[in-house]
XYZ file of C-alpha atoms in Angstrom:
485
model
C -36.841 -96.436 104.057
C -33.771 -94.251 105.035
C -34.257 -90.868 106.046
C -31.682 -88.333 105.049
C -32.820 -85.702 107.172
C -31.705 -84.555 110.589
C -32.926 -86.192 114.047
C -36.386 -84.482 114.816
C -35.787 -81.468 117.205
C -36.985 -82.117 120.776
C -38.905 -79.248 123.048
C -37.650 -80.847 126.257
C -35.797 -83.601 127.787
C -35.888 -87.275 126.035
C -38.263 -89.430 127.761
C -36.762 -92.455 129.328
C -38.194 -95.925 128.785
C -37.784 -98.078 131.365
C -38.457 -102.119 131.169
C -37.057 -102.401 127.912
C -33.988 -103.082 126.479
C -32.868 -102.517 123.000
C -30.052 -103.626 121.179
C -29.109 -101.069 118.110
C -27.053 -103.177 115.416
C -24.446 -101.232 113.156
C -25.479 -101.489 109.586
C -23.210 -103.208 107.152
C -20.531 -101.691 105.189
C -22.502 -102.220 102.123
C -25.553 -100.242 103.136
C -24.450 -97.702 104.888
C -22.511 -96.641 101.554
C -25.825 -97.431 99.983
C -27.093 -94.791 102.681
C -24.350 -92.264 102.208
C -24.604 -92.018 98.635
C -28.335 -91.539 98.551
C -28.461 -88.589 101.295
C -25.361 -87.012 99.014
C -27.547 -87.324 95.523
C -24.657 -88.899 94.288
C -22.531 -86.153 94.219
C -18.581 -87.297 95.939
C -17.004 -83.501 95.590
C -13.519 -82.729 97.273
C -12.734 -78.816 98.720
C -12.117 -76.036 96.436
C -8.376 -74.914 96.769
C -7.610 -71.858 99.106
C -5.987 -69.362 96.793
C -5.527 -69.625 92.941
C -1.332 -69.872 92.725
C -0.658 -66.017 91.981
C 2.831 -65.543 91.778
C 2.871 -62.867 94.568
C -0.296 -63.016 96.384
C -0.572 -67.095 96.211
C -3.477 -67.669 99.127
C -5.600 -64.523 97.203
C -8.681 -65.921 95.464
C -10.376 -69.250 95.344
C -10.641 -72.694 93.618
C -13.493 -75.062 92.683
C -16.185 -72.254 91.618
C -16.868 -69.014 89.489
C -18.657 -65.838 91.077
C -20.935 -64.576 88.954
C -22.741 -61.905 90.661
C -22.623 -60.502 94.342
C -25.384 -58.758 95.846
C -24.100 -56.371 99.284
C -26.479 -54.852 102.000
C -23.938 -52.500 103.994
C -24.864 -50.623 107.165
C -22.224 -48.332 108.401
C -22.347 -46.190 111.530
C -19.344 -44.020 111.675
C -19.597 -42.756 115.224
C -19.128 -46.209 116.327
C -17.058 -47.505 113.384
C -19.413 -50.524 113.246
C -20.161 -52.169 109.961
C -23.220 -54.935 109.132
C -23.071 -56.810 106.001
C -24.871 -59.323 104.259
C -23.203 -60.868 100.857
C -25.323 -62.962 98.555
C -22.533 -64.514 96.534
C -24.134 -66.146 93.275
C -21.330 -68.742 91.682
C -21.001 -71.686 89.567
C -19.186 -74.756 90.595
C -16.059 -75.701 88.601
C -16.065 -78.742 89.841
C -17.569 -81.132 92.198
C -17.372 -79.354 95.393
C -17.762 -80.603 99.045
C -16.708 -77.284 101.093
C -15.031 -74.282 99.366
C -13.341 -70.890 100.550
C -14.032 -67.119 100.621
C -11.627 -64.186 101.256
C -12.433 -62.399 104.005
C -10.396 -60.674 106.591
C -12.080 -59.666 110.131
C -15.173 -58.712 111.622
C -18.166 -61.356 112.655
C -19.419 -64.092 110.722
C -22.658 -64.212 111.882
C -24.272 -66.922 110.202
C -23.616 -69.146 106.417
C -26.079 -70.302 104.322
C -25.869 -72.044 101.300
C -29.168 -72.402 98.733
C -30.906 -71.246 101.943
C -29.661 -73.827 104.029
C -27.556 -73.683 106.882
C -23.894 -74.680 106.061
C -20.851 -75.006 108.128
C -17.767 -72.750 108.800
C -14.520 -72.139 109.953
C -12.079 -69.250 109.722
C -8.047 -69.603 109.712
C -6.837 -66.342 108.652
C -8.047 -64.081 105.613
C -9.799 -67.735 104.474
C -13.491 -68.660 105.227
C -14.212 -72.297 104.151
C -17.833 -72.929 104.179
C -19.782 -76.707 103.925
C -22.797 -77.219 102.450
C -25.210 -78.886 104.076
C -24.696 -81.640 100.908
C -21.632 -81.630 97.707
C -22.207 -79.332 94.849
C -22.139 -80.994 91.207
C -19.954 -79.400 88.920
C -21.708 -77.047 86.675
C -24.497 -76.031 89.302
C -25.408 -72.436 90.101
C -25.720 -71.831 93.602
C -26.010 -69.205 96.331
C -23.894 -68.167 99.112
C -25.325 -65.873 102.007
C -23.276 -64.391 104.713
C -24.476 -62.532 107.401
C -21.438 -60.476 109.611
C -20.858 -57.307 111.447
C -17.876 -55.562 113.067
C -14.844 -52.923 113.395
C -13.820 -53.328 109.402
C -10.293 -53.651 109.376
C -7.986 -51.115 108.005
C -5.379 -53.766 105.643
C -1.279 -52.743 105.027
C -0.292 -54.173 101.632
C 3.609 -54.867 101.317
C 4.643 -51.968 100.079
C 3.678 -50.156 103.191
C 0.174 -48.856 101.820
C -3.359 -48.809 103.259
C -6.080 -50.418 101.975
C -9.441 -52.068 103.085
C -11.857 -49.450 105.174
C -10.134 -46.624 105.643
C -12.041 -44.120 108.423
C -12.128 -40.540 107.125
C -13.821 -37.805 109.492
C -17.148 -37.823 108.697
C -17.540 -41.573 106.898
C -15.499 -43.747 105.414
C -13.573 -44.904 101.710
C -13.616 -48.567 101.232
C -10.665 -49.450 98.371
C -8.860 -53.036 97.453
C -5.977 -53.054 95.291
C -4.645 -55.610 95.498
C -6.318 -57.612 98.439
C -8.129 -55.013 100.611
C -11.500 -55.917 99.457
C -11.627 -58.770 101.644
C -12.034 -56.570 104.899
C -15.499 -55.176 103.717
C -17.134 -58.100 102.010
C -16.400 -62.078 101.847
C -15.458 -62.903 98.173
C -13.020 -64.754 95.505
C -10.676 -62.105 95.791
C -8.450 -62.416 92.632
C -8.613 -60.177 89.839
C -8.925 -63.484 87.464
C -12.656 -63.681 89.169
C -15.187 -61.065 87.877
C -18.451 -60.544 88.713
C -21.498 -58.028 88.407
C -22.447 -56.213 91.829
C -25.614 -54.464 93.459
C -24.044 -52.871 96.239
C -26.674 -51.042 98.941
C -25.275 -49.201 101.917
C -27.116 -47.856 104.575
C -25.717 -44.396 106.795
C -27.077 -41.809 108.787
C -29.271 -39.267 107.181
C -26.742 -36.401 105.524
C -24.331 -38.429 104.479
C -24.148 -39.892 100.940
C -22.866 -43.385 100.220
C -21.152 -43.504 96.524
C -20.400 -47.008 94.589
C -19.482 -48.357 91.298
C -22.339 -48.319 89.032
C -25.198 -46.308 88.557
C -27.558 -45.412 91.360
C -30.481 -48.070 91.810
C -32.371 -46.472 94.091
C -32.705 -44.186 97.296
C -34.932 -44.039 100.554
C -35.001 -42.299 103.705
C -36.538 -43.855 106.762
C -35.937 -43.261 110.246
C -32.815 -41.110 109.723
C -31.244 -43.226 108.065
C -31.050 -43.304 104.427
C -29.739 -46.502 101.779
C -28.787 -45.812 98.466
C -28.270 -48.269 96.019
C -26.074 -48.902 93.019
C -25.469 -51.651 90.277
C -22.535 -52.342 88.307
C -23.864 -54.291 84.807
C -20.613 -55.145 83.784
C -17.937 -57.505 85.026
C -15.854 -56.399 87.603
C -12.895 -57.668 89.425
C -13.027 -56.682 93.558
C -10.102 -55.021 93.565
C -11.497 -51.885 91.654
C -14.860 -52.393 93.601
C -15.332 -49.110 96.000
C -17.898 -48.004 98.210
C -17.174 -43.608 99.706
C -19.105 -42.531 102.569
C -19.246 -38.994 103.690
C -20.627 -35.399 102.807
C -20.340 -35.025 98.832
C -21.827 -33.213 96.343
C -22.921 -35.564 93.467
C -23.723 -34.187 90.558
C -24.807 -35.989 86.809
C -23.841 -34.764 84.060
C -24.318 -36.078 80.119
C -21.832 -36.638 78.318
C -21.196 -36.005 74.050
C -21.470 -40.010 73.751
C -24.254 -40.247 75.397
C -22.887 -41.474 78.542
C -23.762 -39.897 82.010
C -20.698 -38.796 84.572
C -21.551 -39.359 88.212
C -18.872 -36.961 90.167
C -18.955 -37.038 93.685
C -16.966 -34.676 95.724
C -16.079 -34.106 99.339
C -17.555 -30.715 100.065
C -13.937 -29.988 101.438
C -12.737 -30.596 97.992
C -15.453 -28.604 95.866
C -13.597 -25.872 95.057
C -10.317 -27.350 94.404
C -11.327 -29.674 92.754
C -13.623 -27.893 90.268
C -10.968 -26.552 87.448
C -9.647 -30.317 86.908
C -12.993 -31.719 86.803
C -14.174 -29.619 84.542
C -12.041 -31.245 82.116
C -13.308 -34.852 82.385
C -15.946 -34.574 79.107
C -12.927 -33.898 77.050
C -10.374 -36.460 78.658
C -12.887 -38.897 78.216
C -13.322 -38.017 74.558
C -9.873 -37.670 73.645
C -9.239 -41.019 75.388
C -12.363 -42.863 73.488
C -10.614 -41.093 70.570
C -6.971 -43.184 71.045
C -8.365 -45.906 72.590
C -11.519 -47.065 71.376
C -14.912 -46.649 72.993
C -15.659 -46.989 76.303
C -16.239 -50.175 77.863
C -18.466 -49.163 80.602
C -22.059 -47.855 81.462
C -21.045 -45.268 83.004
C -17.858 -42.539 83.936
C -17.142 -39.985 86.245
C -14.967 -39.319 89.453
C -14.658 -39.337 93.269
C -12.730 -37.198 95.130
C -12.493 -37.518 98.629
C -11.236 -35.445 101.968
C -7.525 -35.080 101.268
C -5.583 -37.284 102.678
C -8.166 -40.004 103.168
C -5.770 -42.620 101.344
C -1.963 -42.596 100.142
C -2.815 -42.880 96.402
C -5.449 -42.374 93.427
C -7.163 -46.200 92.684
C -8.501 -46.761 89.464
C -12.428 -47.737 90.325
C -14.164 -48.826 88.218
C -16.699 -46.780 86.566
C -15.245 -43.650 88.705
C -12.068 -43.456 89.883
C -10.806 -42.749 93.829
C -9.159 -39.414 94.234
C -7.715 -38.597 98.113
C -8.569 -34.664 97.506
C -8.295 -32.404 94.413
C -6.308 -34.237 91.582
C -4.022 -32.923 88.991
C -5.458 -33.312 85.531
C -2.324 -35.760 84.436
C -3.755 -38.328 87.584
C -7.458 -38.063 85.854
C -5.610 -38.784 82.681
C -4.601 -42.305 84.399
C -6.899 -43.634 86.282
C -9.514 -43.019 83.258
C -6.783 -44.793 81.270
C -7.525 -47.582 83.780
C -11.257 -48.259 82.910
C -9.627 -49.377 79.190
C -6.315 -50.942 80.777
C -7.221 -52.482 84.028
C -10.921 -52.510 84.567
C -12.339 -53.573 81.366
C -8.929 -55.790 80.368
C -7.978 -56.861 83.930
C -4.845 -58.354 84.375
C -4.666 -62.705 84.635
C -2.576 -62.367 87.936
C -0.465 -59.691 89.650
C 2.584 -60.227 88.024
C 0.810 -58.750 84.888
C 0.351 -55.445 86.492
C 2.630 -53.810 83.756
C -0.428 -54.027 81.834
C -2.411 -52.054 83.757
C -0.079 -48.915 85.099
C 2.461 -48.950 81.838
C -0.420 -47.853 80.065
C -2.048 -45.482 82.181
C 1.001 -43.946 82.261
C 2.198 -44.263 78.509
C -2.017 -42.250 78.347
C -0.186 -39.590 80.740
C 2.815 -39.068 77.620
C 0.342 -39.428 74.915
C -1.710 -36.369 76.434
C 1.352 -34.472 77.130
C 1.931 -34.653 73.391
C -1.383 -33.774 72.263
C -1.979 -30.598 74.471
C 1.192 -28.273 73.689
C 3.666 -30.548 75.917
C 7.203 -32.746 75.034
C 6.293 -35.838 73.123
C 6.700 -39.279 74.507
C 9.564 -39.961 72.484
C 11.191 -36.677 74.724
C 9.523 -38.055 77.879
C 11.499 -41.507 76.812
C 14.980 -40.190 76.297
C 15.007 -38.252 79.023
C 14.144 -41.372 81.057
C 16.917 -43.504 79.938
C 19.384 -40.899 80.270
C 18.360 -40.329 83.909
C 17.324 -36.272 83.680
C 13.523 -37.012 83.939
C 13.529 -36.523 87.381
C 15.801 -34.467 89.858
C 16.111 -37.076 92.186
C 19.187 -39.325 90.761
C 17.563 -42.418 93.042
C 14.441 -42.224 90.947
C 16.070 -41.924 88.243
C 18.377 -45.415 88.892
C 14.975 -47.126 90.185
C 13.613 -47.320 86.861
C 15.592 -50.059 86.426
C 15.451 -52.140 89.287
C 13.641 -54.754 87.339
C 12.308 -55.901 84.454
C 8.147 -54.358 84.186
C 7.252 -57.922 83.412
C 8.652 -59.776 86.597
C 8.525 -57.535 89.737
C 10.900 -58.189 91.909
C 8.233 -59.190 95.577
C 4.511 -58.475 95.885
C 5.912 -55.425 98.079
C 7.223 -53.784 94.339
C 4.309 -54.346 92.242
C 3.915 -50.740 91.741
C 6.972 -49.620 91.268
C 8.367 -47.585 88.768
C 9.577 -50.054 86.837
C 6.019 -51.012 86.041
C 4.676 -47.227 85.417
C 7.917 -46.070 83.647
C 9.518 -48.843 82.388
C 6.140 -50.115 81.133
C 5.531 -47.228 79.278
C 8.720 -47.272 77.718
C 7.591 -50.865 75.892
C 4.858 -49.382 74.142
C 6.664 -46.715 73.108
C 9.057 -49.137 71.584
C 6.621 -50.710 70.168
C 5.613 -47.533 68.628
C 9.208 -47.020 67.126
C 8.848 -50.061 66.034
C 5.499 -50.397 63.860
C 4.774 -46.421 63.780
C 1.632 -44.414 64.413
C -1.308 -46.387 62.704
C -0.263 -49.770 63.092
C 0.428 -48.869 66.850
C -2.630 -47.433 67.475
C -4.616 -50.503 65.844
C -2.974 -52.250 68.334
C -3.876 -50.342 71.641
C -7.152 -50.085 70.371
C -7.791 -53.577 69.164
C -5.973 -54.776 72.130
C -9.125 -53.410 74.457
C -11.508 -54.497 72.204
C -10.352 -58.109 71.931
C -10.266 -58.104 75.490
C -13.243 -56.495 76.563
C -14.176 -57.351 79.958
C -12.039 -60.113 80.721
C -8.153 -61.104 82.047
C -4.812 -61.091 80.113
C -1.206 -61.821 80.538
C 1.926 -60.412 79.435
C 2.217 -63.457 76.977
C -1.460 -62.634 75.591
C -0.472 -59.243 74.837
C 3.193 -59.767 73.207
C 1.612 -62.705 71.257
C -1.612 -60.206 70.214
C 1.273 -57.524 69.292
C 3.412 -60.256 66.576
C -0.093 -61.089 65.436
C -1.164 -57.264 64.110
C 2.437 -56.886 63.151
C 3.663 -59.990 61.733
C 6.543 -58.685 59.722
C 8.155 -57.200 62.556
C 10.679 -58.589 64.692
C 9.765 -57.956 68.292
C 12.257 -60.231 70.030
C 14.427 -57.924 71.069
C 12.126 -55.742 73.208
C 10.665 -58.357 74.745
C 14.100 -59.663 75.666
C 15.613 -56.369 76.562
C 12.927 -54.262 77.692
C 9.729 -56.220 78.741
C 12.090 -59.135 80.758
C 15.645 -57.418 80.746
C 17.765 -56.594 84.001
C 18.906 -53.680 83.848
C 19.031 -50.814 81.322
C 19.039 -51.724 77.751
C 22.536 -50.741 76.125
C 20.721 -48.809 73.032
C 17.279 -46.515 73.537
């Protein structure tokens, strides 16, 4: 009988044997494949591909499996800037796998298991390829644990943003668009992978810890205190977020029946509390135009100012680096619709995402007492919208559809220019037929990935009489600015 296991462990030296010789013959060719296939149960799987092809982030995201759930215990000690981490990554092989890759960008790895076995790794830049202790068969569910600790890095995307864990005074604001999730937890970091999430951080007690989700739980012991929070519905790690620091969280019930969970930086409280007074009727007017929510829960948090460059649409609550202006709340709660819940197939689709958060920005312009988005377009392709003439000409840099570099992804070609489509569109099919598409448009896509092709072939579908071709050519993938409005 052949024994696949290991050689037995010894307690001390081998024992020598003197007086007799032994001659060890090789097996034959024949049975040691015999042997090999037996201690593999059959299985002959090749490694999962290091990145998934995008078009500007090509080595972001993973081949060969399918997360389906992550489960994060996070300890964070600010006064040393010191993160621990454990990720149990639950995913289903694509095919049949014999080592595979995570994202993940500094600290420790401290140890890999895989179905509770020890598996082996390496690390060559933002990619951890792990190797189970035997091949995984295509279709099987397994389980992924990795234990790591460390400084968490702080991430510079190519436009010259931050990203990743950013320090603030008191705590700390983890955020990922488009890669930065990778330096807080390992992961298939492509916005094609979703996944649900328990997320569990640990601080000292008196600060609060604030995820995606709804709280699961909180306990106190030894001054330190872990709350807990689970996100139900898929989720792609970009818009995954954990806040750390001295908020104010308050829950609040909404006319739908859904609960807001706003957190805000006690720094903030004040400033913040005229804008966020309005979320309960943003949310309704935007469940209103574009169909009901998609998620278990809304709300907001707003930070110390400063603590990053930018708004981020998170889901569930949206990232806010100090008191924001009621138009930003009007976007990023766009975003849960257009972006979180439809989530774009790669980051070339990111028109998707921003031309209709902003396009949500016109629309509530024009509903509350301000110029219509027909005025907001003109004035955009005539160049008076803004006062700067060099924003104005940047609006046409390139088409919203093909970014020019990963560095121009968000752009104003995408916000503006994008928004600018669907209010062709509008034009095009007028008011009801234009709204069944924005709303039917979420709904089809409920909690999953598009491209620009899945939308512009969704849009000739509700509107098959209508001849689209030439804002797709002109507008969607044009150079330059259109010669009519």
């Amino acid at each position: 009988m052949v024994s696949c296991r290991g050689p037995p462990r010894r307690r001390g030296p081998p024992r020598r044997i003197t007086g007799v010789t032994r001659s060890i013959r090789p097996l034959p060719a024949v049975l040691l494949a015999v042997v090999l296939t037996a201690c593999s149960g059959g299985v002959h799987g090749s490694p999962g591909g290091q990145g998934v092809r995008d078009p500007y982030f090509p080595r972001a995201g993973n081949g060969g499996y399918d997360v389906a759930h992550y489960g994060l215990t996070l300890a964070y000690d600010p006064g040393r800037h010191r993160l621990t981490g454990t990720a149990v990554i639950t995913a289903r092989a694509t095919q049949d796998l014999s080592a595979f890759d995570l994202d993940f960008k500094g600290m420790t790895v401290d140890g890999v298991t895989v179905e509770g076995h020890g598996a082996r790794w390496n690390r060559a830049g933002q990619e951890l390829t792990v190797r189970p202790r035997s091949d995984l068969e295509r279709g099987e569910t397994f389980r992924t644990t990795v234990r790591y600790s460390g400084t968490p890095e702080t991430l510079t995307d190519p436009d010259g943003s931050k990203e990743g864990w950013l320090r603030t005074a008191d705590g700390a604001l983890a955020l990922g668009e488009p890669t930065g999730s990778m330096a807080w937890f390992p992961g298939n970091h492509h916005p094609s992978d979703k996944a649900t999430y328990d997320i569990a951080v640990t601080v000292p007690q008196g600060l609060t810890a604030v995820s995606n989700g709804e709280p699961a739980g909180e306990t106190t012991r030894n001054g330190r205190t872990t709350f807990s929070w689970h996100t139900g519905q898929p989720m792609a790690s970009y818009v995954a977020m954990v806040a750390i620091g001295h908020f104010d969280l308050t829950r609040t019930a909404l006319k739908n029946g859904l609960t807001a969970y706003v957190a805000v930086d006690r720094t903030q409280t004040e400033a913040s509390r005229q804008v966020l007074a309005q979320l309960p009727d943003i949310m309704e007017w935007e469940e209103y135009n574009f169909g009901p929510y998609p998620f278990s829960s809304t709300g907001a948090v707003v930070g110390p100012e400063g603590s990053a460059g930018y708004a981020l649409e998170t889901q569930n609550r949206p990232v806010f680096p100090g008191a924001p202006e009621t138009g930003t709340l009007v976007h990023e709660l766009a975003h849960q619709w257009y972006g979180d819940s439809v989530t774009p197939a790669s980051w070339r689709d990111m028109w998707l995402n921003e031309g209709f958060a902003t396009y949500a920005e016109w629309l509530w312009r024009e509903d509350h007492g301000g110029q219509t988005a027909q005025q907001t377009f003109d004035q955009l392709y005539r160049g008076d919208y803004y006062d700067d003439p060099e924003q104005s000409k940047a609006i046409w840099a390139y088409p919203p559809a093909k970014p020019s570099s990963a560095a121009h992804i968000s752009d104003s070609p995408v916000y503006e220019r994008g928004a600018m489509v669907l209010q062709k569109i509008r034009q095009t099919v007028g008011d009801d037929t234009f709204y069944d598409i924005i709303q039917g448009w979420a709904a089809a896509r409920r909690h999953g990935n598009a491209s620009t092709a899945d939308f512009t072939a969704y849009v000739q579908k509700k509107a098959p009489h209508k001849d689209f071709g030439p804002i797709w050519r002109d507008w969607l993938y044009g150079d330059g600015r259109p010669e009519h409005p």
